[in-house]
Amino acid sequence: MKRRHPRRTALTVLAAASLLSSLVSFGTAPAAAAEATGKVAGTGTARTGGTPLNMRQSPSSTARKVGEVANGGKVWIMCQVVAEHVNGTVRATRVWNRLANNTWVSDAYVQRAYYRIPVCSAARPPTAGAWTLPLSAGLVSGYRTINRPTHDGVDLGAARYTPIRAVAAGRVIRVVCNISRGSCDVDGNRALSGCGWYAEIQHAGNVVTRYCHMARRPAVAVGQLVRKGQFIGYVGSSGSSSGPHLHFEVHVNAPPATRANAVNPVWFLRARGIRLG
Ligand SMILES: [Zn+2]
């Protein structure tokens, strides 16, 4: 196998499978590499020698960085492709891992037992499992309804102090008290304007989610990496709010999250197998 010119063009699944079979010679069960189309995904550990392992938007060291895994941190591998060759601290390989949050890390820095990890299908990205509900509660107000055409999110009628969770892995990009006057630490009302205490999280694929009206300052800080389902704050009624609920927004082609790039969270999550409200 010649490795002088790593191919960066998209490989067909068949070519990737065949290359994987010949390249996956590490681990304890090389013979099983031909079965790389199995359905068992695996976990691994980032081993970089110190610096964080970069999560990329596509399987290339020049692709946009969309997050990082601390050295020694766990990664959840959904599938693999053959792409750019990387000489890493664990091995030299052209295998790249697609993680549960739809980002990519080079397998050259991932220590793991041998698993039958499937080859990634270009046609159907494995988004299953990457998303979850922010909380379980009924929908009390929809996205841009006739009565509220400027309502750019959905309202979920959860009780005060219900934990709010990140709907996918990502990075916290905003933690803000947004109110026309007064404090976000007390209940607001409809005479005020603003989202109250809120946080925004940037996910892979330029998606931003926003969580409003928290009871107190969000439990996360700007720059912090969060896992899918990680607790980020409590339901409250701060800002322009008539009672405890979570106002939840989804923005695409973001940041910044704007009115123009808000999408219906119900449809967005439904496309990812999650039923909201
Ligand atoms: Zn709302």
PDB file of N, CA, C and O in Angstrom, residues 101-145:
ATOM      1  N   ASN A 101     -20.964  12.951  17.992  1.00  0.00           N
ATOM      2  CA  ASN A 101     -21.468  14.311  17.764  1.00  0.00           C
ATOM      3  C   ASN A 101     -21.231  14.765  16.328  1.00  0.00           C
ATOM      4  O   ASN A 101     -21.275  15.956  16.025  1.00  0.00           O
ATOM      5  N   ASN A 102     -20.943  13.799  15.436  1.00  0.00           N
ATOM      6  CA  ASN A 102     -20.773  14.077  14.006  1.00  0.00           C
ATOM      7  C   ASN A 102     -19.520  14.865  13.676  1.00  0.00           C
ATOM      8  O   ASN A 102     -19.439  15.491  12.628  1.00  0.00           O
ATOM      9  N   THR A 103     -18.555  14.871  14.564  1.00  0.00           N
ATOM     10  CA  THR A 103     -17.270  15.487  14.238  1.00  0.00           C
ATOM     11  C   THR A 103     -16.272  14.365  13.956  1.00  0.00           C
ATOM     12  O   THR A 103     -16.570  13.185  14.151  1.00  0.00           O
ATOM     13  N   TRP A 104     -15.075  14.761  13.487  1.00  0.00           N
ATOM     14  CA  TRP A 104     -14.076  13.773  13.069  1.00  0.00           C
ATOM     15  C   TRP A 104     -12.787  13.951  13.853  1.00  0.00           C
ATOM     16  O   TRP A 104     -12.342  15.076  14.085  1.00  0.00           O
ATOM     17  N   VAL A 105     -12.192  12.834  14.239  1.00  0.00           N
ATOM     18  CA  VAL A 105     -10.846  12.863  14.815  1.00  0.00           C
ATOM     19  C   VAL A 105     -10.023  11.790  14.110  1.00  0.00           C
ATOM     20  O   VAL A 105     -10.543  10.747  13.709  1.00  0.00           O
ATOM     21  N   SER A 106      -8.724  12.086  13.965  1.00  0.00           N
ATOM     22  CA  SER A 106      -7.839  11.096  13.362  1.00  0.00           C
ATOM     23  C   SER A 106      -7.667   9.923  14.320  1.00  0.00           C
ATOM     24  O   SER A 106      -7.489  10.100  15.524  1.00  0.00           O
ATOM     25  N   ASP A 107      -7.692   8.727  13.763  1.00  0.00           N
ATOM     26  CA  ASP A 107      -7.513   7.528  14.588  1.00  0.00           C
ATOM     27  C   ASP A 107      -6.059   7.406  15.063  1.00  0.00           C
ATOM     28  O   ASP A 107      -5.750   6.580  15.915  1.00  0.00           O
ATOM     29  N   ALA A 108      -5.194   8.255  14.514  1.00  0.00           N
ATOM     30  CA  ALA A 108      -3.777   8.213  14.892  1.00  0.00           C
ATOM     31  C   ALA A 108      -3.565   8.588  16.354  1.00  0.00           C
ATOM     32  O   ALA A 108      -2.513   8.322  16.915  1.00  0.00           O
ATOM     33  N   TYR A 109      -4.578   9.247  16.949  1.00  0.00           N
ATOM     34  CA  TYR A 109      -4.456   9.699  18.342  1.00  0.00           C
ATOM     35  C   TYR A 109      -5.483   9.032  19.253  1.00  0.00           C
ATOM     36  O   TYR A 109      -5.788   9.552  20.316  1.00  0.00           O
ATOM     37  N   VAL A 110      -6.046   7.931  18.799  1.00  0.00           N
ATOM     38  CA  VAL A 110      -7.092   7.280  19.602  1.00  0.00           C
ATOM     39  C   VAL A 110      -6.654   5.873  19.993  1.00  0.00           C
ATOM     40  O   VAL A 110      -6.388   5.031  19.141  1.00  0.00           O
ATOM     41  N   GLN A 111      -6.571   5.676  21.290  1.00  0.00           N
ATOM     42  CA  GLN A 111      -6.236   4.359  21.817  1.00  0.00           C
ATOM     43  C   GLN A 111      -7.546   3.626  22.077  1.00  0.00           C
ATOM     44  O   GLN A 111      -8.440   4.172  22.708  1.00  0.00           O
ATOM     45  N   ARG A 112      -7.627   2.420  21.568  1.00  0.00           N
ATOM     46  CA  ARG A 112      -8.887   1.689  21.759  1.00  0.00           C
ATOM     47  C   ARG A 112      -8.661   0.207  21.552  1.00  0.00           C
ATOM     48  O   ARG A 112      -7.725  -0.208  20.881  1.00  0.00           O
ATOM     49  N   ALA A 113      -9.548  -0.551  22.135  1.00  0.00           N
ATOM     50  CA  ALA A 113      -9.560  -1.977  21.858  1.00  0.00           C
ATOM     51  C   ALA A 113     -10.081  -2.165  20.440  1.00  0.00           C
ATOM     52  O   ALA A 113     -10.630  -1.234  19.849  1.00  0.00           O
ATOM     53  N   TYR A 114      -9.919  -3.316  19.892  1.00  0.00           N
ATOM     54  CA  TYR A 114     -10.426  -3.542  18.546  1.00  0.00           C
ATOM     55  C   TYR A 114     -11.934  -3.726  18.569  1.00  0.00           C
ATOM     56  O   TYR A 114     -12.477  -4.502  19.324  1.00  0.00           O
ATOM     57  N   TYR A 115     -12.615  -2.935  17.756  1.00  0.00           N
ATOM     58  CA  TYR A 115     -14.057  -3.079  17.642  1.00  0.00           C
ATOM     59  C   TYR A 115     -14.399  -3.253  16.180  1.00  0.00           C
ATOM     60  O   TYR A 115     -13.651  -2.817  15.308  1.00  0.00           O
ATOM     61  N   ARG A 116     -15.529  -3.820  15.927  1.00  0.00           N
ATOM     62  CA  ARG A 116     -16.026  -3.877  14.548  1.00  0.00           C
ATOM     63  C   ARG A 116     -16.763  -2.578  14.285  1.00  0.00           C
ATOM     64  O   ARG A 116     -17.963  -2.472  14.471  1.00  0.00           O
ATOM     65  N   ILE A 117     -16.014  -1.576  13.882  1.00  0.00           N
ATOM     66  CA  ILE A 117     -16.600  -0.256  13.662  1.00  0.00           C
ATOM     67  C   ILE A 117     -17.037  -0.144  12.209  1.00  0.00           C
ATOM     68  O   ILE A 117     -16.258  -0.439  11.302  1.00  0.00           O
ATOM     69  N   PRO A 118     -18.265   0.263  11.952  1.00  0.00           N
ATOM     70  CA  PRO A 118     -18.734   0.320  10.570  1.00  0.00           C
ATOM     71  C   PRO A 118     -18.038   1.414   9.766  1.00  0.00           C
ATOM     72  O   PRO A 118     -17.559   2.401  10.320  1.00  0.00           O
ATOM     73  N   VAL A 119     -17.998   1.206   8.458  1.00  0.00           N
ATOM     74  CA  VAL A 119     -17.517   2.243   7.552  1.00  0.00           C
ATOM     75  C   VAL A 119     -18.626   3.276   7.409  1.00  0.00           C
ATOM     76  O   VAL A 119     -19.795   2.926   7.293  1.00  0.00           O
ATOM     77  N   CYS A 120     -18.255   4.567   7.453  1.00  0.00           N
ATOM     78  CA  CYS A 120     -19.268   5.617   7.371  1.00  0.00           C
ATOM     79  C   CYS A 120     -19.913   5.625   5.995  1.00  0.00           C
ATOM     80  O   CYS A 120     -19.230   5.552   4.984  1.00  0.00           O
ATOM     81  N   SER A 121     -21.194   5.750   5.975  1.00  0.00           N
ATOM     82  CA  SER A 121     -21.911   5.891   4.727  1.00  0.00           C
ATOM     83  C   SER A 121     -22.066   7.374   4.427  1.00  0.00           C
ATOM     84  O   SER A 121     -22.562   8.133   5.248  1.00  0.00           O
ATOM     85  N   ALA A 122     -21.620   7.791   3.237  1.00  0.00           N
ATOM     86  CA  ALA A 122     -21.721   9.203   2.865  1.00  0.00           C
ATOM     87  C   ALA A 122     -23.175   9.597   2.680  1.00  0.00           C
ATOM     88  O   ALA A 122     -23.567  10.735   2.899  1.00  0.00           O
ATOM     89  N   ALA A 123     -23.983   8.635   2.281  1.00  0.00           N
ATOM     90  CA  ALA A 123     -25.375   8.951   1.972  1.00  0.00           C
ATOM     91  C   ALA A 123     -26.195   9.224   3.229  1.00  0.00           C
ATOM     92  O   ALA A 123     -27.060  10.082   3.231  1.00  0.00           O
ATOM     93  N   ARG A 124     -25.906   8.497   4.273  1.00  0.00           N
ATOM     94  CA  ARG A 124     -26.726   8.650   5.470  1.00  0.00           C
ATOM     95  C   ARG A 124     -25.820   8.840   6.678  1.00  0.00           C
ATOM     96  O   ARG A 124     -25.380   7.876   7.283  1.00  0.00           O
ATOM     97  N   PRO A 125     -25.521  10.085   7.030  1.00  0.00           N
ATOM     98  CA  PRO A 125     -24.650  10.322   8.183  1.00  0.00           C
ATOM     99  C   PRO A 125     -25.277   9.734   9.445  1.00  0.00           C
ATOM    100  O   PRO A 125     -26.488   9.839   9.638  1.00  0.00           O
ATOM    101  N   PRO A 126     -24.483   9.123  10.290  1.00  0.00           N
ATOM    102  CA  PRO A 126     -25.025   8.486  11.490  1.00  0.00           C
ATOM    103  C   PRO A 126     -25.322   9.489  12.593  1.00  0.00           C
ATOM    104  O   PRO A 126     -24.572   9.634  13.538  1.00  0.00           O
ATOM    105  N   THR A 127     -26.438  10.193  12.438  1.00  0.00           N
ATOM    106  CA  THR A 127     -26.784  11.195  13.444  1.00  0.00           C
ATOM    107  C   THR A 127     -27.512  10.565  14.620  1.00  0.00           C
ATOM    108  O   THR A 127     -27.640  11.185  15.662  1.00  0.00           O
ATOM    109  N   ALA A 128     -28.002   9.341  14.432  1.00  0.00           N
ATOM    110  CA  ALA A 128     -28.762   8.699  15.508  1.00  0.00           C
ATOM    111  C   ALA A 128     -27.920   8.645  16.766  1.00  0.00           C
ATOM    112  O   ALA A 128     -26.773   8.253  16.737  1.00  0.00           O
ATOM    113  N   GLY A 129     -28.512   9.075  17.850  1.00  0.00           N
ATOM    114  CA  GLY A 129     -27.791   9.018  19.106  1.00  0.00           C
ATOM    115  C   GLY A 129     -27.035  10.283  19.429  1.00  0.00           C
ATOM    116  O   GLY A 129     -26.564  10.444  20.540  1.00  0.00           O
ATOM    117  N   ALA A 130     -26.917  11.192  18.465  1.00  0.00           N
ATOM    118  CA  ALA A 130     -26.144  12.409  18.709  1.00  0.00           C
ATOM    119  C   ALA A 130     -26.984  13.499  19.371  1.00  0.00           C
ATOM    120  O   ALA A 130     -26.440  14.462  19.890  1.00  0.00           O
ATOM    121  N   TRP A 131     -28.327  13.350  19.325  1.00  0.00           N
ATOM    122  CA  TRP A 131     -29.218  14.400  19.823  1.00  0.00           C
ATOM    123  C   TRP A 131     -30.143  13.858  20.887  1.00  0.00           C
ATOM    124  O   TRP A 131     -30.458  12.672  20.910  1.00  0.00           O
ATOM    125  N   THR A 132     -30.613  14.761  21.736  1.00  0.00           N
ATOM    126  CA  THR A 132     -31.541  14.365  22.789  1.00  0.00           C
ATOM    127  C   THR A 132     -32.458  15.539  23.098  1.00  0.00           C
ATOM    128  O   THR A 132     -32.280  16.642  22.571  1.00  0.00           O
ATOM    129  N   LEU A 133     -33.438  15.336  23.973  1.00  0.00           N
ATOM    130  CA  LEU A 133     -34.346  16.405  24.384  1.00  0.00           C
ATOM    131  C   LEU A 133     -33.657  17.318  25.399  1.00  0.00           C
ATOM    132  O   LEU A 133     -32.866  16.846  26.224  1.00  0.00           O
ATOM    133  N   PRO A 134     -33.993  18.633  25.393  1.00  0.00           N
ATOM    134  CA  PRO A 134     -33.458  19.503  26.451  1.00  0.00           C
ATOM    135  C   PRO A 134     -34.096  19.178  27.795  1.00  0.00           C
ATOM    136  O   PRO A 134     -33.484  19.378  28.842  1.00  0.00           O
ATOM    137  N   LEU A 135     -35.322  18.704  27.759  1.00  0.00           N
ATOM    138  CA  LEU A 135     -36.056  18.222  28.945  1.00  0.00           C
ATOM    139  C   LEU A 135     -37.337  17.584  28.429  1.00  0.00           C
ATOM    140  O   LEU A 135     -37.676  17.704  27.266  1.00  0.00           O
ATOM    141  N   SER A 136     -38.040  16.896  29.311  1.00  0.00           N
ATOM    142  CA  SER A 136     -39.306  16.276  28.913  1.00  0.00           C
ATOM    143  C   SER A 136     -40.445  17.133  29.431  1.00  0.00           C
ATOM    144  O   SER A 136     -40.636  17.247  30.645  1.00  0.00           O
ATOM    145  N   ALA A 137     -41.182  17.741  28.529  1.00  0.00           N
ATOM    146  CA  ALA A 137     -42.320  18.565  28.912  1.00  0.00           C
ATOM    147  C   ALA A 137     -43.163  18.817  27.674  1.00  0.00           C
ATOM    148  O   ALA A 137     -42.668  18.702  26.545  1.00  0.00           O
ATOM    149  N   GLY A 138     -44.412  19.163  27.899  1.00  0.00           N
ATOM    150  CA  GLY A 138     -45.312  19.430  26.783  1.00  0.00           C
ATOM    151  C   GLY A 138     -45.016  20.770  26.131  1.00  0.00           C
ATOM    152  O   GLY A 138     -44.439  21.682  26.739  1.00  0.00           O
ATOM    153  N   LEU A 139     -45.411  20.868  24.861  1.00  0.00           N
ATOM    154  CA  LEU A 139     -45.250  22.107  24.103  1.00  0.00           C
ATOM    155  C   LEU A 139     -46.395  23.043  24.472  1.00  0.00           C
ATOM    156  O   LEU A 139     -47.555  22.697  24.289  1.00  0.00           O
ATOM    157  N   VAL A 140     -46.084  24.229  25.009  1.00  0.00           N
ATOM    158  CA  VAL A 140     -47.152  25.152  25.377  1.00  0.00           C
ATOM    159  C   VAL A 140     -47.259  26.329  24.413  1.00  0.00           C
ATOM    160  O   VAL A 140     -48.249  27.040  24.400  1.00  0.00           O
ATOM    161  N   SER A 141     -46.240  26.527  23.590  1.00  0.00           N
ATOM    162  CA  SER A 141     -46.318  27.562  22.559  1.00  0.00           C
ATOM    163  C   SER A 141     -45.372  27.166  21.431  1.00  0.00           C
ATOM    164  O   SER A 141     -44.223  26.813  21.667  1.00  0.00           O
ATOM    165  N   GLY A 142     -45.891  27.234  20.213  1.00  0.00           N
ATOM    166  CA  GLY A 142     -45.126  26.745  19.064  1.00  0.00           C
ATOM    167  C   GLY A 142     -44.226  27.788  18.437  1.00  0.00           C
ATOM    168  O   GLY A 142     -44.151  28.945  18.879  1.00  0.00           O
ATOM    169  N   TYR A 143     -43.563  27.372  17.384  1.00  0.00           N
ATOM    170  CA  TYR A 143     -42.617  28.222  16.654  1.00  0.00           C
ATOM    171  C   TYR A 143     -43.384  29.065  15.638  1.00  0.00           C
ATOM    172  O   TYR A 143     -44.117  28.527  14.797  1.00  0.00           O
ATOM    173  N   ARG A 144     -43.256  30.385  15.726  1.00  0.00           N
ATOM    174  CA  ARG A 144     -43.864  31.332  14.775  1.00  0.00           C
ATOM    175  C   ARG A 144     -45.310  30.970  14.439  1.00  0.00           C
ATOM    176  O   ARG A 144     -45.657  30.741  13.283  1.00  0.00           O
ATOM    177  N   THR A 145     -46.125  30.922  15.484  1.00  0.00           N
ATOM    178  CA  THR A 145     -47.537  30.631  15.270  1.00  0.00           C
ATOM    179  C   THR A 145     -48.243  31.884  14.734  1.00  0.00           C
ATOM    180  O   THR A 145     -47.664  32.983  14.726  1.00  0.00           O
TER     181      THR A 145
END
